[in-house]
Short mmCIF file of C-alpha atoms in Angstrom, two decimals:
data_model
loop_
_atom_site.label_atom_id
_atom_site.label_comp_id
_atom_site.label_asym_id
_atom_site.label_seq_id
_atom_site.Cartn_x
_atom_site.Cartn_y
_atom_site.Cartn_z
CA MET A 1440 0.00 0.00 0.00
CA ALA A 1441 1.46 3.36 -1.01
CA THR A 1442 2.13 5.94 1.69
CA THR A 1443 1.56 9.65 1.34
CA GLU A 1444 4.67 11.74 1.83
CA LYS A 1445 4.22 14.29 4.58
CA LYS A 1446 4.92 17.88 3.59
CA PRO A 1447 5.36 21.12 5.55
CA GLY A 1448 1.91 22.31 6.59
CA THR A 1449 0.90 19.11 8.38
CA ARG A 1450 0.35 19.31 12.12
CA ASP A 1451 1.61 15.76 12.51
CA LYS A 1452 4.59 15.84 14.86
CA ASP A 1453 6.09 12.69 13.39
CA VAL A 1454 8.03 14.67 10.80
CA PRO A 1455 11.73 15.55 10.49
CA TRP A 1456 11.08 19.26 11.01
CA TYR A 1457 9.61 18.79 14.49
CA THR A 1458 12.04 18.27 17.34
CA GLU A 1459 10.70 17.02 20.65
CA ASN A 1460 13.50 18.45 22.78
CA VAL A 1461 15.62 21.58 22.93
CA GLU A 1462 18.77 20.10 21.45
CA ALA A 1463 20.72 23.35 21.47
CA ILE A 1464 20.06 27.00 22.19
CA SER A 1465 22.35 29.89 21.37
CA ASP A 1466 23.97 31.82 24.18
CA GLU A 1467 22.16 34.95 22.99
CA ALA A 1468 18.73 33.30 23.13
CA ARG A 1469 19.37 31.76 26.53
CA GLU A 1470 20.65 35.07 27.89
CA LEU A 1471 17.56 36.82 26.54
CA LEU A 1472 15.19 34.39 28.25
CA GLU A 1473 17.11 34.30 31.51
CA ASN A 1474 18.08 37.96 31.87
CA TYR A 1475 15.40 39.85 29.91
CA SER A 1476 12.45 37.54 30.68
CA LYS A 1477 13.77 36.49 34.11
CA ILE A 1478 13.06 32.80 33.52
CA PRO A 1479 15.07 30.51 35.83
CA ALA A 1480 17.76 28.65 33.91
CA GLU A 1481 16.36 25.24 34.80
CA LYS A 1482 12.93 26.16 33.42
CA VAL A 1483 14.00 27.70 30.10
CA ASN A 1484 13.78 24.55 27.98
CA ALA A 1485 10.34 23.54 29.23
CA HIS A 1486 9.10 27.10 28.74
CA ILE A 1487 10.33 27.15 25.14
CA LEU A 1488 8.68 23.83 24.29
CA LYS A 1489 5.37 24.85 25.85
CA VAL A 1490 5.14 28.00 23.73
CA ARG A 1491 6.42 26.22 20.62
CA ASP A 1492 3.71 23.55 20.84
CA LEU A 1493 1.03 26.20 21.18
CA ALA A 1494 2.41 27.86 18.04
CA TRP A 1495 2.62 24.53 16.17
CA ASP A 1496 -1.11 24.02 16.69
CA ILE A 1497 -1.74 27.46 15.15
CA TRP A 1498 0.44 27.00 12.06
CA PRO A 1499 3.14 24.30 11.83
CA TYR A 1500 5.91 26.14 10.03
CA PRO A 1501 9.13 24.09 9.89
CA CYS A 1502 10.95 26.94 11.65
CA ILE A 1503 8.50 26.55 14.54
CA GLY A 1504 8.94 22.79 14.73
CA ARG A 1505 12.73 23.06 14.65
CA LEU A 1506 12.82 25.96 17.14
CA ARG A 1507 14.52 28.23 14.60
CA PHE A 1508 12.82 31.24 16.15
CA LEU A 1509 15.58 30.95 18.76
CA ASP A 1510 18.20 31.69 16.09
CA LEU A 1511 18.41 35.44 16.49
CA SER A 1512 19.60 36.50 13.05
CA LEU A 1513 19.54 40.31 13.12
CA PRO A 1514 22.33 40.52 15.77
CA GLN A 1515 24.50 38.35 13.50
CA THR A 1516 24.60 41.02 10.79
CA SER A 1517 27.51 43.43 10.58
CA LEU A 1518 25.00 46.30 10.57
CA TYR A 1519 23.55 45.45 13.98
CA PRO A 1520 25.64 47.95 16.00
CA SER A 1521 24.77 50.82 13.65
CA ILE A 1522 21.09 49.81 13.60
CA LEU A 1523 21.04 49.76 17.40
CA GLN A 1524 22.60 53.23 17.51
CA ARG A 1525 20.12 54.59 14.97
CA LEU A 1526 17.26 53.32 17.13
CA LYS A 1527 18.78 54.89 20.24
CA ASN A 1528 18.94 58.14 18.27
CA GLY A 1529 15.20 58.03 17.65
CA GLN A 1530 14.78 56.14 14.37
CA THR A 1531 12.23 53.34 13.95
CA LEU A 1532 12.39 49.71 12.86
CA LEU A 1533 9.75 47.33 11.54
CA ASP A 1534 10.22 43.57 11.87
CA LEU A 1535 8.19 42.16 8.98
CA GLY A 1536 6.83 38.68 9.65
CA CYS A 1537 8.13 38.94 13.19
CA CYS A 1538 6.66 35.67 14.52
CA PHE A 1539 7.07 36.00 18.32
CA GLY A 1540 8.92 39.31 18.07
CA GLN A 1541 12.16 37.73 19.22
CA GLU A 1542 14.38 40.12 17.26
CA ILE A 1543 12.53 43.06 18.80
CA ARG A 1544 13.10 41.71 22.30
CA LYS A 1545 16.80 41.34 21.57
CA LEU A 1546 17.00 44.95 20.41
CA VAL A 1547 15.22 46.12 23.57
CA SER A 1548 17.51 43.99 25.72
CA ASP A 1549 20.47 45.71 24.06
CA GLY A 1550 19.15 49.18 24.78
CA ALA A 1551 16.84 50.15 21.92
CA PRO A 1552 13.76 52.13 23.06
CA SER A 1553 10.90 49.66 22.73
CA ALA A 1554 8.49 52.40 21.59
CA ASN A 1555 10.59 52.81 18.41
CA LEU A 1556 10.00 49.21 17.34
CA TYR A 1557 7.13 47.74 15.34
CA GLY A 1558 6.33 44.16 14.43
CA THR A 1559 3.78 42.67 12.09
CA ASP A 1560 2.71 39.11 11.40
CA LEU A 1561 -0.18 37.38 9.69
CA GLN A 1562 -0.85 35.30 12.80
CA ALA A 1563 -2.23 37.36 15.68
CA ASP A 1564 -1.78 34.35 17.95
CA PHE A 1565 1.99 34.39 17.28
CA LEU A 1566 2.11 37.96 18.51
CA ARG A 1567 0.18 36.96 21.61
CA LEU A 1568 2.50 34.03 22.20
CA GLY A 1569 5.43 36.41 22.02
CA TYR A 1570 4.26 37.95 25.27
CA GLU A 1571 3.98 34.47 26.78
CA LEU A 1572 7.46 33.51 25.60
CA PHE A 1573 9.15 36.67 26.88
CA LEU A 1574 6.84 37.55 29.80
CA ASP A 1575 6.85 41.28 29.04
CA ARG A 1576 3.25 42.26 28.36
CA GLY A 1577 3.32 44.87 31.11
CA SER A 1578 6.61 46.50 30.13
CA LEU A 1579 7.14 46.31 26.36
CA GLU A 1580 6.01 49.44 24.51
CA SER A 1581 6.55 48.10 20.98
CA ARG A 1582 3.57 48.08 18.63
CA PHE A 1583 2.51 44.76 17.09
CA ILE A 1584 0.05 44.62 14.21
CA ALA A 1585 -1.65 41.44 13.01
CA ALA A 1586 -2.40 41.91 9.33
CA ASP A 1587 -1.94 40.48 5.85
CA ILE A 1588 0.47 42.70 3.94
CA LEU A 1589 -1.04 41.46 0.65
CA LYS A 1590 -4.49 42.84 1.45
CA ASP A 1591 -5.49 46.26 0.19
CA ASP A 1592 -5.84 48.98 2.80
CA ASP A 1593 -9.59 49.15 2.28
CA ASP A 1594 -10.13 45.39 2.40
CA GLU A 1595 -13.12 44.73 4.63
CA GLU A 1596 -11.29 41.86 6.29
CA GLU A 1597 -8.49 44.15 7.52
CA GLU A 1598 -8.31 44.30 11.29
CA GLU A 1599 -10.18 47.03 13.13
CA GLY A 1600 -8.33 50.33 13.26
CA GLU A 1601 -5.68 51.51 10.85
CA GLY A 1602 -3.88 48.19 10.48
CA LEU A 1603 -0.74 48.53 8.39
CA ARG A 1604 -1.72 52.02 7.29
CA GLU A 1605 -0.49 53.10 10.72
CA LEU A 1606 3.07 52.42 9.48
CA GLU A 1607 2.96 54.58 6.37
CA GLY A 1608 5.68 57.22 6.42
CA LYS A 1609 6.91 56.16 9.88
CA ILE A 1610 9.66 53.61 9.36
CA ASP A 1611 13.42 54.05 8.84
CA ILE A 1612 14.58 50.42 8.88
CA VAL A 1613 12.77 47.24 7.86
CA TYR A 1614 14.00 43.79 8.83
CA ALA A 1615 12.57 40.92 6.77
CA GLY A 1616 14.16 37.71 7.97
CA SER A 1617 12.94 34.55 6.21
CA PHE A 1618 9.96 36.41 4.78
CA PHE A 1619 10.07 37.16 1.06
CA HIS A 1620 10.85 33.56 0.14
CA LEU A 1621 7.36 32.56 1.32
CA PHE A 1622 5.80 34.12 -1.80
CA ASP A 1623 5.91 33.96 -5.57
CA LEU A 1624 7.52 36.81 -7.51
CA PRO A 1625 4.38 38.90 -8.21
CA HIS A 1626 3.50 38.83 -4.51
CA GLN A 1627 7.07 39.70 -3.53
CA LEU A 1628 6.90 42.71 -5.82
CA ARG A 1629 3.61 43.84 -4.25
CA ILE A 1630 5.07 43.47 -0.77
CA ALA A 1631 8.22 45.40 -1.65
CA LYS A 1632 6.20 48.25 -3.12
CA ARG A 1633 4.09 48.43 0.03
CA ILE A 1634 7.23 48.52 2.17
CA VAL A 1635 8.37 51.57 0.22
CA GLY A 1636 5.22 53.29 1.47
CA PHE A 1637 6.14 52.50 5.07
CA PHE A 1638 9.41 54.41 4.88
CA ASN A 1639 9.73 57.90 6.28
CA PRO A 1640 10.08 60.06 3.15
CA ARG A 1641 12.59 62.27 5.00
CA SER A 1642 14.82 59.33 5.94
CA ARG A 1643 17.77 59.49 3.57
CA ASP A 1644 19.18 56.26 5.00
CA ALA A 1645 16.01 54.16 4.69
CA MET A 1646 17.01 50.52 4.56
CA ILE A 1647 15.59 47.02 4.36
CA LEU A 1648 17.72 44.03 5.23
CA GLY A 1649 17.15 40.34 5.72
CA ARG A 1650 17.91 36.81 4.70
CA GLN A 1651 16.03 34.09 2.85
CA ILE A 1652 16.49 30.87 0.94
CA GLY A 1653 18.22 31.52 -2.38
CA TYR A 1654 19.85 29.65 -5.23
CA ASP A 1655 22.76 30.06 -7.61
CA ALA A 1656 20.10 30.42 -10.31
CA ALA A 1657 16.71 31.94 -9.49
CA VAL A 1658 13.86 29.44 -9.58
CA GLU A 1659 10.13 29.13 -8.91
CA LYS A 1660 9.08 26.12 -6.84
CA GLU A 1661 5.94 24.49 -5.53
CA SER A 1662 5.23 25.02 -1.84
CA SER A 1663 2.55 23.69 0.48
CA THR A 1664 2.90 26.69 2.81
CA SER A 1665 2.64 29.62 0.37
CA PRO A 1666 -0.62 31.50 -0.33
CA ASN A 1667 -0.94 30.15 -3.89
CA GLY A 1668 1.24 27.04 -3.80
CA ARG A 1669 4.25 28.69 -5.49
CA VAL A 1670 7.35 30.42 -4.17
CA PHE A 1671 10.12 32.29 -5.96
CA ARG A 1672 13.68 31.81 -4.75
CA HIS A 1673 16.08 34.54 -5.86
CA ASP A 1674 19.65 34.64 -6.94
CA VAL A 1675 21.56 37.92 -6.54
CA ALA A 1676 20.73 39.15 -10.04
CA SER A 1677 16.98 38.51 -9.77
CA LEU A 1678 16.81 40.25 -6.39
CA LYS A 1679 18.48 43.33 -7.86
CA LYS A 1680 16.11 43.21 -10.81
CA MET A 1681 13.07 43.06 -8.52
CA TRP A 1682 14.16 46.17 -6.63
CA GLU A 1683 14.92 47.93 -9.89
CA THR A 1684 11.29 47.24 -10.86
CA VAL A 1685 10.12 48.46 -7.45
CA GLY A 1686 11.96 51.72 -8.03
CA GLU A 1687 10.49 52.16 -11.51
CA GLU A 1688 6.94 51.54 -10.31
CA THR A 1689 7.17 53.73 -7.18
CA GLY A 1690 9.31 56.58 -8.47
CA THR A 1691 12.13 55.70 -6.06
CA SER A 1692 15.68 54.39 -6.34
CA TRP A 1693 17.23 51.47 -4.45
CA GLU A 1694 20.74 50.04 -4.21
CA VAL A 1695 21.05 46.31 -3.46
CA GLU A 1696 23.93 44.46 -1.84
CA ALA A 1697 23.47 40.69 -1.65
CA THR A 1698 25.48 37.51 -1.14
CA LEU A 1699 24.74 33.79 -1.37
CA GLU A 1700 26.17 31.66 1.43
CA GLU A 1701 26.09 28.02 2.43
CA PHE A 1702 23.76 27.04 5.25
CA PRO A 1703 25.66 27.00 8.56
CA GLN A 1704 24.11 23.61 9.34
CA GLY A 1705 25.67 22.29 6.15
CA GLY A 1706 22.32 22.13 4.40
CA THR A 1707 21.08 19.43 6.76
CA GLU A 1708 17.72 20.98 7.61
CA PRO A 1709 15.17 18.38 6.43
CA TRP A 1710 12.88 20.85 4.68
CA VAL A 1711 15.67 22.65 2.80
CA PRO A 1712 16.77 21.30 -0.61
CA LYS A 1713 20.41 20.30 -0.74
CA ASP A 1714 21.28 22.90 -3.39
CA ALA A 1715 19.65 25.80 -1.52
CA LYS A 1716 21.70 28.57 0.01
CA ILE A 1717 21.14 31.58 2.25
CA LEU A 1718 20.66 34.86 0.42
CA LYS A 1719 21.58 37.80 2.65
CA TYR A 1720 20.78 41.29 1.45
CA VAL A 1721 20.68 44.99 2.25
CA VAL A 1722 18.59 47.38 0.18
CA ARG A 1723 19.25 51.10 0.67
CA ARG A 1724 17.54 54.16 -0.68
CA GLY A 1725 19.54 55.37 -3.68
#
């Protein structure tokens, strides 16, 4: 009898991208939970797994199952010190697709004013779970918005209030870690154009940075977790071309720096194709 291959999107925990135990946690993540959230060291692992399983029941992304939300990626960039200083000087940052808001908590822990930080995610429950993971509902002043960036501003299903319109003209820095690669190319272009509208028009150093799955040659692939079953994975040239198109269609100019790197785990993540790489990029206002 033939068996059906399980794909990302299933809530079945008997899959390679769900780990039952905390096998490893970075020093930065542990320090954040122990010192920022004040969780006793002996309770950190159980606390992580409790929140992760609640999130898995909401939407079983492989990065949730494998606890990759503990891999704080923004602090690993060479720009992190300058970003932190810009925030201390009063600029603002949006974490796009922020999941639990872990990057925001790291910035706050390192001295960024929490009121200068914004996060948005499709899943409102992920934002709620962020408060449960970091135990800071009474102290964090950051603004989290649950919304679908692909919906029009006037869509009747948009959340009550301004939704993402609140961000227009307010943001200086956008972080999009593991976000764009969730969509096909037309949707990526729509998202990028909307991000342009979020930037403060007076900010000469407006910037978006992030990382995502990339390839030596750009390719469209099928995906069980994307909105329409297709995702587009960039190479450096296609990413530059997309932002050139964004500039043409928005009357703006953008300079792209990007590199393709091998996965630090040696490409061993079970949901990642063996020939995939990490595409890291910075896009600055030209």
